[in-house]
XYZ file of C-alpha atoms in Angstrom:
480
model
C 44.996 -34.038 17.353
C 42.745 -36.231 15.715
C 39.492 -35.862 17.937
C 40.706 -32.116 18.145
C 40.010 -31.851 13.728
C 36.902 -34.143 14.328
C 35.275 -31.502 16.422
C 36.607 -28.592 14.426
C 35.137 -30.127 11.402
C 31.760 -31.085 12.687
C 31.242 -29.239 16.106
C 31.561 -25.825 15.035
C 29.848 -25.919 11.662
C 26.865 -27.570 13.499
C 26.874 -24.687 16.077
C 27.512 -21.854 13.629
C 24.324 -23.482 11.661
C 22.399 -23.725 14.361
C 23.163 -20.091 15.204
C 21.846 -18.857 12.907
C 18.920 -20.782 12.340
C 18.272 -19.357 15.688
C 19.147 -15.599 14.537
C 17.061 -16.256 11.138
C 13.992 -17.554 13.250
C 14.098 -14.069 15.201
C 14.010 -12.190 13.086
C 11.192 -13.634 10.932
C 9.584 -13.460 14.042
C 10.529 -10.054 15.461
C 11.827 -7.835 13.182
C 10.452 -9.311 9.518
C 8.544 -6.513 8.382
C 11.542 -3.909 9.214
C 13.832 -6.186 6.905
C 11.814 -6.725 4.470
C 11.038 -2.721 4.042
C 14.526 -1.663 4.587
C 15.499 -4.314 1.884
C 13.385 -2.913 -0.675
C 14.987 0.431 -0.096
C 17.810 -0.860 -0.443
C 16.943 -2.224 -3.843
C 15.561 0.930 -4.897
C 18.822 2.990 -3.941
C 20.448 0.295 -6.361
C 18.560 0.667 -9.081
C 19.283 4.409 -8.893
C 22.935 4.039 -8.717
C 22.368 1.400 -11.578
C 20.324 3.647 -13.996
C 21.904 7.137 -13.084
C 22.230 9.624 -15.702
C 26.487 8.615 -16.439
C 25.471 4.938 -17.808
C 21.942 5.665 -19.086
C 20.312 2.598 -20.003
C 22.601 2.259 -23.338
C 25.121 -0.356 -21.466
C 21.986 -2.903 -21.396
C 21.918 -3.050 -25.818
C 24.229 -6.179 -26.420
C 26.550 -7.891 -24.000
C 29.793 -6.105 -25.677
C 29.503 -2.638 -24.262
C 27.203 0.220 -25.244
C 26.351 0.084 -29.231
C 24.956 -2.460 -31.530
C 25.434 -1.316 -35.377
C 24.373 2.230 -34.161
C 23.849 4.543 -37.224
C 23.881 8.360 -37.007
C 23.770 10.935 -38.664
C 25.882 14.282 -39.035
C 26.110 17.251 -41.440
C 29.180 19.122 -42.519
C 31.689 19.452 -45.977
C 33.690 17.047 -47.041
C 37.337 19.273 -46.111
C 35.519 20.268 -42.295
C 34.821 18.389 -39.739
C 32.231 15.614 -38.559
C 31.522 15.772 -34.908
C 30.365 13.006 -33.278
C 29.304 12.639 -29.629
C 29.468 9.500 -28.005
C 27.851 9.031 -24.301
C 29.625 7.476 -22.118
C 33.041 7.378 -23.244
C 34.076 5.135 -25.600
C 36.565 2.266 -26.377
C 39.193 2.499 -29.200
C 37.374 0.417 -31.346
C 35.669 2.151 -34.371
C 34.814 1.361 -37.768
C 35.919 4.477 -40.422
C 33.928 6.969 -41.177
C 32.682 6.129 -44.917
C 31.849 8.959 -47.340
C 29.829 9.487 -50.208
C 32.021 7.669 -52.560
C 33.088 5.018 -50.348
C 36.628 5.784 -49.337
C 37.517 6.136 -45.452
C 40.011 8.081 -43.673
C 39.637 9.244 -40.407
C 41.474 9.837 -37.651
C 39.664 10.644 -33.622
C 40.724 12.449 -30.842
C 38.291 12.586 -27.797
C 38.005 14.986 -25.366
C 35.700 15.713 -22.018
C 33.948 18.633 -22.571
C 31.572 18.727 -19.874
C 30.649 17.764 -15.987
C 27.663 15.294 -17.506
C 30.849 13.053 -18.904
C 30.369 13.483 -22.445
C 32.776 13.144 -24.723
C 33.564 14.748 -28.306
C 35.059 12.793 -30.952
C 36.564 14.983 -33.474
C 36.675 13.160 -37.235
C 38.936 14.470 -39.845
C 37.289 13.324 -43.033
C 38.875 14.354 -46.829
C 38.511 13.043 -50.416
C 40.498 14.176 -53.471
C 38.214 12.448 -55.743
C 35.320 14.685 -55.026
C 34.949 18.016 -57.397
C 35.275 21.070 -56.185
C 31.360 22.065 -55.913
C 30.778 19.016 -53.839
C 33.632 20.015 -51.457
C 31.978 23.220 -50.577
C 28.637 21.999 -50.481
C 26.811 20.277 -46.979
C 26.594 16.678 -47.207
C 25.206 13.924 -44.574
C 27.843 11.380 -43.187
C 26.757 8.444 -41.538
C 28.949 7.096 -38.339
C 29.426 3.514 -37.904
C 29.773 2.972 -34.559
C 31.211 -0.888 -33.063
C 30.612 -2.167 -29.841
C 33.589 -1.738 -27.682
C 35.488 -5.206 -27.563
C 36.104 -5.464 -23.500
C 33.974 -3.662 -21.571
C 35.680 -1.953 -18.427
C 35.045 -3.423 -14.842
C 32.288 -0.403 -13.772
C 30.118 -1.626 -16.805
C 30.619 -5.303 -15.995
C 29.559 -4.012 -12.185
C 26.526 -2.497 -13.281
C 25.285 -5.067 -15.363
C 25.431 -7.509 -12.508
C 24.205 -5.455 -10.173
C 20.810 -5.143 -12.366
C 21.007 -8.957 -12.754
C 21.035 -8.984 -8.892
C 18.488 -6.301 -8.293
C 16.058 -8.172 -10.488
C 16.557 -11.523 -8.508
C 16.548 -10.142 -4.837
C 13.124 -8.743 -5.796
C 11.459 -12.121 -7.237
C 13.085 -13.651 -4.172
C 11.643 -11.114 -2.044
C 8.670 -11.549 -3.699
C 8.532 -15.229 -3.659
C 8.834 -14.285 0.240
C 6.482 -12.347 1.056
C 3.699 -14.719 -1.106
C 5.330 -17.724 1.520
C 5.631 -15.622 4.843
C 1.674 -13.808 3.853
C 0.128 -17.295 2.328
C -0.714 -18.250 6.524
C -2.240 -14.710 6.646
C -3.735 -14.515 3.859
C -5.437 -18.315 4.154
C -6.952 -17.024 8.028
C -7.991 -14.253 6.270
C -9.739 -15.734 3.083
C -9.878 -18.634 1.157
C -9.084 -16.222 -2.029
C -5.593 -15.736 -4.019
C -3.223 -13.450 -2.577
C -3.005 -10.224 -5.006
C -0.264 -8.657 -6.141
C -2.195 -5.048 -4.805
C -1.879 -6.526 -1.357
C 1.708 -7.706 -1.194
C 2.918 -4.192 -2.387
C 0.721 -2.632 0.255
C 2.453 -4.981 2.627
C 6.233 -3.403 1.897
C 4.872 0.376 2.684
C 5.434 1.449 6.175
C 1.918 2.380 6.523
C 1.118 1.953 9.972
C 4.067 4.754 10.048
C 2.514 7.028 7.632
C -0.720 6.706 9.742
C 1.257 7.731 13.054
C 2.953 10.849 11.369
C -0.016 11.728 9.618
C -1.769 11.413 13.638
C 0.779 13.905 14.714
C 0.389 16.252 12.268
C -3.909 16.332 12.306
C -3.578 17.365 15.783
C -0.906 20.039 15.171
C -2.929 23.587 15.730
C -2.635 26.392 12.550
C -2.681 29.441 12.726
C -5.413 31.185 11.605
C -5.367 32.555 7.950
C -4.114 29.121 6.863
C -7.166 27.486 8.788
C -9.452 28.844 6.560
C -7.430 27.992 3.368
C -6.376 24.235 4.416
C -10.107 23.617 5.954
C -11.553 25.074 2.878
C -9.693 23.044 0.392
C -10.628 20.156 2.209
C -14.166 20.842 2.556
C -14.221 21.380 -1.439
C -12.076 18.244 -1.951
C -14.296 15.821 0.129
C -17.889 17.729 -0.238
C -18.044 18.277 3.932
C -21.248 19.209 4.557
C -20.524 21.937 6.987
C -23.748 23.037 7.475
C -24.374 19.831 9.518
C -21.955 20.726 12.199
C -22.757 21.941 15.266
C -19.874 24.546 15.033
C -20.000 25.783 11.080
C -17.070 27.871 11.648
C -14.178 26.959 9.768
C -11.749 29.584 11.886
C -13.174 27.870 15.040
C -11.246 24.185 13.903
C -7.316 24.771 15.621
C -6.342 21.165 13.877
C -7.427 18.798 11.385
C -8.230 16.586 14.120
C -11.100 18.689 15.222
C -12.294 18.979 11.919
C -12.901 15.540 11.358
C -14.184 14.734 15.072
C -16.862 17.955 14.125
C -20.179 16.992 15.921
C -23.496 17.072 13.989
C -26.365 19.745 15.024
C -28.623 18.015 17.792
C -31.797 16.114 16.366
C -30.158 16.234 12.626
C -30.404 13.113 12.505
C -33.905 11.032 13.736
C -33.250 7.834 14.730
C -35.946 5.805 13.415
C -37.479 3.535 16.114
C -39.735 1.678 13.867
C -37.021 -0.094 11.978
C -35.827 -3.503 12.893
C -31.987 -2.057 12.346
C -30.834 1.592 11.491
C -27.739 2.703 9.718
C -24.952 3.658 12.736
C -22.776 5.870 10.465
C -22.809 8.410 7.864
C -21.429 6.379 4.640
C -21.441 4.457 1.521
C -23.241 1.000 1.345
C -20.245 -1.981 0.373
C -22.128 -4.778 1.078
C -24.826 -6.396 2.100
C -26.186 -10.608 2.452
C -26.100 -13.661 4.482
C -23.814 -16.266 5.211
C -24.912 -19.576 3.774
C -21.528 -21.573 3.571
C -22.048 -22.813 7.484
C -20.437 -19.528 8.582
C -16.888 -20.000 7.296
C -16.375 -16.736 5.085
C -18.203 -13.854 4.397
C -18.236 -11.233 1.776
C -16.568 -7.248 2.042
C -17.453 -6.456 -1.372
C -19.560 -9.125 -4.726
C -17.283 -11.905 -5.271
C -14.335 -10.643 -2.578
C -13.846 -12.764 0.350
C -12.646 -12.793 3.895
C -12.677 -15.494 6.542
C -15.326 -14.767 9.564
C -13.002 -16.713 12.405
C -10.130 -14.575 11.305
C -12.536 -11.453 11.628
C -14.122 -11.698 14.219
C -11.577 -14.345 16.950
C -11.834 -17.470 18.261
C -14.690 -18.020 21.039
C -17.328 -15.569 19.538
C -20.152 -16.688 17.674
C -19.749 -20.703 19.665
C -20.237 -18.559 22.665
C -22.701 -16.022 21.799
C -25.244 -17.673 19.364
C -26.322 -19.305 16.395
C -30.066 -19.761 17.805
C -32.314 -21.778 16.459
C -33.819 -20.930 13.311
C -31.407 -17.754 12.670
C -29.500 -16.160 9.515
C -26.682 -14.717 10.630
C -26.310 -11.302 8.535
C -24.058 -8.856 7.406
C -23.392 -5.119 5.796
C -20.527 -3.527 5.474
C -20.788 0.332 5.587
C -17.847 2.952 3.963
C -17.249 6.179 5.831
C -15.074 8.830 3.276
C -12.921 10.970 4.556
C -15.690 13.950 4.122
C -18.181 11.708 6.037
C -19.330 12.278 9.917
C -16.895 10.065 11.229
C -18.990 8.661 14.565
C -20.510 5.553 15.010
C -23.554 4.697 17.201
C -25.451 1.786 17.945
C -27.907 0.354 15.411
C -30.756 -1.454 17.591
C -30.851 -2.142 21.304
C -28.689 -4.496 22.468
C -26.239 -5.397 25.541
C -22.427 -5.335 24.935
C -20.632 -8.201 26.587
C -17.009 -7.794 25.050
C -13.992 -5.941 23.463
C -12.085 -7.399 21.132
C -9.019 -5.082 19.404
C -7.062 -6.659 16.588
C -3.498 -4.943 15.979
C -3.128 -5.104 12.124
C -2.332 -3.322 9.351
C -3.848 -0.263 8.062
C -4.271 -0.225 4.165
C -6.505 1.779 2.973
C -10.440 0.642 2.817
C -11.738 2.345 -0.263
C -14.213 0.877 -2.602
C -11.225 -0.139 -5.013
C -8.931 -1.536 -2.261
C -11.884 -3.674 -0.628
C -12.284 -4.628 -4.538
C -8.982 -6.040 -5.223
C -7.479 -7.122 -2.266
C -9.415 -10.477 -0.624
C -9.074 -10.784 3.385
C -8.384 -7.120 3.849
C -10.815 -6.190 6.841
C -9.547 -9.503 8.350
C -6.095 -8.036 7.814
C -6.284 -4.516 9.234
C -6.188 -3.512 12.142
C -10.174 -2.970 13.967
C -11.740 -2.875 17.373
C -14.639 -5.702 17.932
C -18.038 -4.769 19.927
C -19.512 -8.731 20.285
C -22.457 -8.738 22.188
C -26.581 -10.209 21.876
C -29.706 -8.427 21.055
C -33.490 -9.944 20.928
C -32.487 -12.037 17.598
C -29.594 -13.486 18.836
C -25.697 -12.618 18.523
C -24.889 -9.395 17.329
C -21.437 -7.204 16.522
C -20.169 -3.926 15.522
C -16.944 -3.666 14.054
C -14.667 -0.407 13.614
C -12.079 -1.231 11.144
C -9.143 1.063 10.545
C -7.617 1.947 7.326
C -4.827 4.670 5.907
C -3.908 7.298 7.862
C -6.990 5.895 10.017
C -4.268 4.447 13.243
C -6.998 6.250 15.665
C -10.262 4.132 16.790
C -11.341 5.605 20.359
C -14.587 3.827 21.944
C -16.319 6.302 24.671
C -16.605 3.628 27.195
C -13.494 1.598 26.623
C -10.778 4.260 27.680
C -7.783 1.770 27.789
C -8.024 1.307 24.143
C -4.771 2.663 22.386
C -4.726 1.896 18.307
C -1.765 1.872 16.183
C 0.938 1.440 18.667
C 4.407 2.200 17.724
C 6.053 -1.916 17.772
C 5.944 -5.388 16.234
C 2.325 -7.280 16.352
C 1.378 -10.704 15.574
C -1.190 -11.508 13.089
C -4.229 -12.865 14.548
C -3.714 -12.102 17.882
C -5.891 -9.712 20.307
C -6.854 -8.179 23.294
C -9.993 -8.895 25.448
C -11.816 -6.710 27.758
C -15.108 -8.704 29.034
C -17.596 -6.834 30.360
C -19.662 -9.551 32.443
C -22.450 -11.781 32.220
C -25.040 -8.288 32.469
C -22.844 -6.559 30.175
C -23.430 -2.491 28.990
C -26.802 -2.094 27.947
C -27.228 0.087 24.123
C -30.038 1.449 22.706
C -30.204 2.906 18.962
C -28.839 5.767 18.212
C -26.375 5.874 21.453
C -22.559 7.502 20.563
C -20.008 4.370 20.820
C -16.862 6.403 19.527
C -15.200 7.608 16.160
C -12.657 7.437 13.656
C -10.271 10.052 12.346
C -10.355 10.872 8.449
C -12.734 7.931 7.375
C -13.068 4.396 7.878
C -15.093 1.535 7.762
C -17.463 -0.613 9.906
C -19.054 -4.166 9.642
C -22.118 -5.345 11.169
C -22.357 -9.289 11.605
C -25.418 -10.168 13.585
C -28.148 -12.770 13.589
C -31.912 -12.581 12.588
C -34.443 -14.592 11.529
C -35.433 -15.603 7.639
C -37.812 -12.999 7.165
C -35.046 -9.852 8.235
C -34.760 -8.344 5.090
C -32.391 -4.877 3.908
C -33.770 -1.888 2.420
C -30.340 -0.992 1.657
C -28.270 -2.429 -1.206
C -24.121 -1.374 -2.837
C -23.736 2.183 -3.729
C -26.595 3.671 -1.798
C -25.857 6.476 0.941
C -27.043 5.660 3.877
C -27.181 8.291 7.137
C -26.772 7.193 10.830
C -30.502 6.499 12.337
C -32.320 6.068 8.793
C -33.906 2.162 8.400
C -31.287 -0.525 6.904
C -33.207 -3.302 7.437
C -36.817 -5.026 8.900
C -38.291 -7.937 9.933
């Protein structure tokens, strides 16, 4: 019997412990993002039942019940009746009603009057002592009302549950900051923000997928021309660039935003050491200095280059002799032509795609939140051109779950399921590799996105470009 309560005591404890160490470590691993998301919903649905329209917020006022030396105010004679209405109920506990000479006789009766649970307290209120005249003229009475002594159990309930709401989220918070700070560190060397973590508890990868489904959805015609105008007003489309100007002629959004460009619109320059391989906004443009370890997405905003770009790239590919290694990062709107193609002549030697998360990638997001192209999700073209190594990199964004790549067919983006940060998916092309020359269609984007260049050059490579210009794909970005 004795052996039999030593392994009740100590056996089963140490197996229900280990348990669920077990069960916490899968799900941190597995399902973490789903519990995390489904706890702040949870959260929200309790602050809702905690601030609903019954209990206002007059319960939080003093830790008796729901008034605190409330004054108000009510007209009416001195032989009539004061009405008073009190919200929620209250508690048997008043202070008189005092009138203008100080005496005070009362008596209450409440009543429900309504479905919003409000409640009428009737006051009698009479003084001899008062002329005549007075009686029948209006005076003001002011209502003393005292904090009810014992609160009931629902108030009690709701005040804990707000006490509890506010510490499951700083827990979840404190979370979050622990479970993102390995992230966040691969990604840059920067503060996490608080922009970021709230981005982190939105299902957006979900958003992007429904938002997918519905841009390929085909309208019928006379909304076509009122959805595909408003758009085309909203984001300044220049329609006159497409090859098909016809807004009847787009069945889906999708089309729309995949809308070629009239041949020879746009002259690649062949002059230029580097052209521009999108329609966009200019983020950023430099060198790395700090022995390759971070790079910039916007002045001052960081993100980590081995977290970009994988392990095995730039050892592999370069780093010659006497090269800068280079970078711009280019902003496509959601009006933009949403192609890419390639900027100089060069030969592709691998695919890299990075499952991640897709926040959005405008000029105030890339702003605030440090590490976020190293975050979300992006397909890497690594390759070498006459300079050395050299890259293109799609990176998606908001609503932005679709990166297709003409020659890489395979590629599926934003894939329903759990992903690991920092891992990725390899297609090698060879030793020979796929041979590009400027101005050649790699693939596209849906809605707007953004795409990095990293590549090496030598000392004298200089851009013509700098933040906030608009640059068009084949015009000059840069020469040697």
């Amino acid at each position: 019997m004795r052996t039999l309560r030593r392994h009740l005591s100590y056996s089963l404890p140490r197996r229900a412990y280990t348990s669920y160490r077990r069960t916490i470590n899968n799900i941190n691993e597995q399902n973490e993002q789903f519990i995390m998301k489904l706890s702040v919903l949870l959260l929200v649905a309790g602050c809702m039942f905690a601030f609903n329209k019954q209990s206002g917020l007059a319960w939080m006022m003093d830790e008796g019940g729901f008034y605190e030396n409330t004054l108000r105010k009510y007209s009416g004679s001195l032989t009539g009746e004061a009405v008073a209405f009190f919200f929620p109920p209250q508690s048997n506990s008043f202070s008189p009603l005092h009138n203008a000479n100080g005496s005070s006789t009362c008596c209450r009766n409440s009543t429900k009057v309504n479905d919003n649970q409000a409640w009428v307290d009737e006051v009698k209120v009479s003084n001899p002592a008062v002329s005549s005249k007075t009686r029948e003229s209006k005076n003001v009475f002011v209502v003393s009302a005292v904090t009810r002594q014992q609160p009931d159990v629902l108030i009690c309930l709701r005040k804990a549950l707000i006490l509890a709401i506010i510490t499951s989220i700083f827990i979840i918070f404190l979370h979050l900051q622990r479970t993102l700070n390995e992230q966040i560190c691969l990604a840059s060397p920067q503060k996490v923000t608080w922009q970021l973590l709230l981005f982190r508890l939105l299902p957006l990868r979900t958003l992007s997928r429904v938002n997918g489904y519905t841009a390929r959805l085909n309208f019928p015609y006379f909304l076509r021309i009122l959805l595909w105008s408003l758009f085309v007003w909203l984001f300044d489309v220049k329609l006159h660039e497409a090859e098909n100007e016809s807004l009847s002629s787009y069945k889906n959004f999708r089309s729309l935003f995949k809308r070629r460009l009239k041949p020879g619109l746009r002259p690649i320059n062949m002059s230029s050491g580097l052209v521009s391989p999108v329609d966009g906004k200019v983020m950023y443009v430099g060198t790395l200095t700090d022995d390759y370890n971070t790079i910039e997405q916007v002045k001052g905003v960081q993100y980590s280059l081995k977290a970009f770009l994988g392990r095995g790239v730039l050892p592999r590919y370069g780093r010659s002799n006497g090269m800068v290694l280079h970078t711009a990062v280019l902003y496509l709107s959601p009006g933009d032509y949403h192609h890419f193609h390639s900027p100089a002549d060069w030969r592709l030697h691998l695919y890299r795609h990075f499952p991640g998360e897709l926040v959005t990638v405008s000029p105030w997001a890339v702003k605030h939140m440090p590490g976020l192209l190293a975050l979300n999700e992006r397909v890497l073209l690594s390759g070498q051109w006459e300079h050395g190594y050299f890259s293109l990199t799609a990176v998606g964004a908001l609503n932005v779950g679709s990166i297709y790549i003409d020659k890489y067919e395979e590629l599926k983006t934003n894939v329903k399921g759990h992903y690991k940060f920092n891992t990725y998916t390899d297609k090698h092309l060879g030793k020979v590799g796929d041979q590009l020359v400027r101005g050649d269609h790699i693939g596209g984007f849906n809605i707007g996105s953004t795409v990095v260049l990293i590549f090496e050059a030598p000392s004298s490579f200089q851009f013509n470009i700098k933040p906030g210009d608009s640059v068009k794909y084949g015009e000059s970005i840069g020469t040697i």
